[in-house]
C-alpha angles and dihedrals in degrees: 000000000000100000094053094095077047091052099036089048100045083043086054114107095191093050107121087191108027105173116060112235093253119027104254115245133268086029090151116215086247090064098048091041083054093044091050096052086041094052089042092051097048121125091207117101090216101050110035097066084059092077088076100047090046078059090042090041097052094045088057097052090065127193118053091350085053088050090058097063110085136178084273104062085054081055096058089042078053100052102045085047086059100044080052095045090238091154099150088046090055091045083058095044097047090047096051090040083061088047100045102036105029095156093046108124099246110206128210092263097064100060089041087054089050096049091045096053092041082052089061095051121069134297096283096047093054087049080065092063092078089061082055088045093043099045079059097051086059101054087070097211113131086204089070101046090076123173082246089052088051094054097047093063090040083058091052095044082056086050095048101038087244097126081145086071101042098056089048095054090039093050101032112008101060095036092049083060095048099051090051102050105108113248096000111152108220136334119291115226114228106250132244096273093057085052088049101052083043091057083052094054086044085052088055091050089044076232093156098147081065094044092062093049086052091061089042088058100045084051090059104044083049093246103146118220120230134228079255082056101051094037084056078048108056093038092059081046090054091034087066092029102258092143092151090062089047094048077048090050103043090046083056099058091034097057127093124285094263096046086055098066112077123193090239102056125062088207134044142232107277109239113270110264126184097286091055088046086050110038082046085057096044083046102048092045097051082056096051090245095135101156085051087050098045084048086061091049100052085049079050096060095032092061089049095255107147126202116248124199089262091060094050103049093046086060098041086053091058092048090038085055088051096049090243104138105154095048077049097050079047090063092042097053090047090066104034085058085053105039115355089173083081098052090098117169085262085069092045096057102047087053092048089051091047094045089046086048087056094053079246092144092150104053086044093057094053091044077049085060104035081065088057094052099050133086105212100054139032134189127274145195093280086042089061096038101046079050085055088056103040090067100039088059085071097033117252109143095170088067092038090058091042095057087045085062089051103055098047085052082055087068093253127147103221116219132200103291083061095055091044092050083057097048088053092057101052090043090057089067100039103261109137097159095065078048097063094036090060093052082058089041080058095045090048093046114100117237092017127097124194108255132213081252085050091053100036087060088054100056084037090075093028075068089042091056104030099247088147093155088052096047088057089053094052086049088061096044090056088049089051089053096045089241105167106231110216141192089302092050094053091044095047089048105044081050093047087050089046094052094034090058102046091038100054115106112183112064100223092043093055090042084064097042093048088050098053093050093051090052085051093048099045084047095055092046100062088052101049105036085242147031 
């Protein structure tokens, strides 16, 4: 073959120059198409990039190399962009794909691809996802606007919030196409995995009135919901606290075979998997309903269902954001007497953070050596720093010091979680001034820079204590350093003007300080938009 040198050269990972300076002759369009998906499905961090500069490099060299590339080889580029989460990279190659090639015949894949990487980046990336969804609609050709195409953009709408958006593309946008297509015999119905990724974006809106008439609909046009669909379903019921409709539903998908088939419906409940077991549990918890949920877990085990670390951690998330550590460190110990081959660091992390959020310093310091002890796992960064916390939350600073030590004689470098968690736990007893020597122990501290949360705990104790003018002055320095003050800031701020003025004393002196806190606010006001 003539493009092997080609192929053995760009799936190289030592070579310094991996594409030759003229594509060597007789490279048929089939090897190039094959080198492109190999180098974009590489595990390797050297190689896999490479799968964009062969397609860069092609279209430079112009002439019979440029008439190689197709719509196909930007699709692979695509693909390996979205399995990285490289949202903001596929946003620049889609848009300079458009730019380069705008007569390249663009399949439906290609914009899927692109919706589906943008759906993996943040908010505003996926918001992105409506211009890609919208550059499709107008090309005005049904064949493109592909259930897969479809799902692609509902994924990015959940992404986004916009579940506005996705109902109107699932419900109008995809049938207007359809109609139109010359000689097409019926509609087709968008599939289960489209309903599924709707019931997401629903999820996002905590639409779930509309979620059950989701499932209402599939059931008519004789689309059956998955386990995937019912387990979208009951999160967006316990998101909004309708734990009686998930305890219905799951009853539905849990009973015999026979049970499971109404009447009214053509099509029954699908059986209960891992992700329903998981997403009942998440639900009934975050509605306090902890014998039901125990319940679900012991159906869980009797069907032979064991529960995973994922499992686990998405549980122990629901019960850390309610402060419920021991229930938390309950759960823990169920399945590490179980299968402790599960309990990663990962596990141990989410239960110490539960357990620190609970002022359950205690019980956090003997999970902390429990990790010592044992031989599959050891501590890391977030190990030492949700210690830090832990003990910051009731106040001893002299422990939270000591675990900051040890983490730096770990060899780990603290960040600013770490820092914040220090200066808590001096404000909780008052001393402001350790406080204020540990913001400048950050700004002295190579590789780290003081953030707006840094910052925020220290005014934080500059309002415990009353240090109102000091407070202004940190204010200032976080405007000299272009520090972005956010919704705490402003918080901590509009509460520090309210107590300075009616705790001033002396008239001239709250006149100035007055003075001075309307200036920062002002100040801040015109930077944010709003105080």
């Amino acid at each position: 073959s003539y493009g092997s040198e080609l192929t053995e050269r760009a799936l190289d990972p030592s070579a310094q120059n991996p594409f030759p300076t003229e594509l060597p002759q007789g490279t048929t369009k089939r090897e190039v198409s094959l080198l492109v998906r190999s180098l974009a499905q590489s595990n390797h961090d050297k190689v896999w990039p490479r799968a964009e500069l062969m397609v860069t490099w092609l279209e430079s060299q112009g002439g019979e190399a440029r008439s190689l590339v197709d719509a196909w080889m930007y699709t692979e580029v695509l693909r390996s962009f979205r399995k990285r989460g490289e949202a903001g990279s596929a946003l620049r190659l889609y848009g300079e794909a458009a730019a380069r090639r705008p007569r390249l015949r663009l399949d439906s894949h290609f914009y899927a691809e692109t919706m589906l990487a943008l759906s993996k980046g943040d908010s505003k990336h996926a918001a992105a996802g409506e211009d890609i969804w919208n550059d499709l609609l107008r090309r005005s050709n049904a064949g493109l606007v592909t259930k897969y195409a479809l799902t692609s953009f509902l994924c990015c709408c959940a992404r986004s919030g916009d579940w506005r958006r996705a109902l109107r593309a699932f419900h109008t946008d995809f049938y207007i196409l359809q109609t139109t297509e010359p000689n097409k015999k019926g509609v087709a119905l968008p599939d289960v995995v489209a309903c599924t990724a709707l019931m997401k974006a629903l999820r996002a809106g905590g639409q779930w009135h509309k979620g059950e008439r989701l499932l209402q609909w599939m059931y008519e046009n004789g689309i059956e919901p998955n386990a995937y669909t019912f387990a979208e379903l009951i999160q967006l019921l316990g998101d909004c606290g309708k734990w009686e409709l998930v305890l219905s539903h799951y009853y539905e998908m849990t009973s015999s075979k026979s049970e499971r088939e109404s009447p009214s419906r053509r099509l029954r409940a699908p059986t209960a998997n891992a992700h329903v077991f998981s997403a009942t549990m998440n639900a009934l918890c975050q509605s306090n309903k902890h014998d039901e949920c125990r319940e679900v877990w012991g159906k869980m085990i009797s069907q032979g269902i064991e529960p995973t670390a994922i499992t686990l951690v998405s549980l122990l998330k629901i019960l850390e954001r309610k402060h419920d550590g021991r229930r938390a460190l309950e759960y823990f110990r169920l399945v590490q007497n179980r299968n402790e081959a599960e309990i990663n660091i990962v596990v141990y992390n989410v239960v110490l953070s539960a357990l620190s959020k609970s002022e359950c310093a205690g019980e956090a310091k003997e999970i902390f050596e429990e990790i010592l002890e044992s031989r599959r796992v050891r501590p890391d960064r977030v190990t030492y720093e949700t210690m830090v916390a832990a003990y910051a939350h009731v106040g001893d600073y002299r422990r939270a010091d000591e675990f900051f030590r040890r983490m730096k004689f770990a060899s780990y470098q603290p960040s600013d979680y770490a820092y914040v968690g220090r200066i808590k736990a001096y404000a909780k007893n008052d001393m402001w001034r350790e406080c204020v020597l540990i913001l400048k122990e950050v700004e002295q501290e190579d590789g780290v820079q003081p953030s707006v949360h840094v910052y925020n705990a220290v005014l934080q104790a500059c309002f415990v204590t009353r240090k109102w003018e000091l407070a202004l002055k940190l204010f200032a320095r976080m405007e000299e350093k272009k520090i972005e003050p956010n919704a705490s800031t402003r918080a901590l701020l509009s509460k520090i003007c309210n107590e300075a003025i009616e705790t001033c004393e002396d008239r001239q002196r709250q006149a100035a300080t007055l003075s001075a806190i309307a200036a920062a606010a002002g100040a801040l006001a015109i930077r944010t938009g709003a105080f």
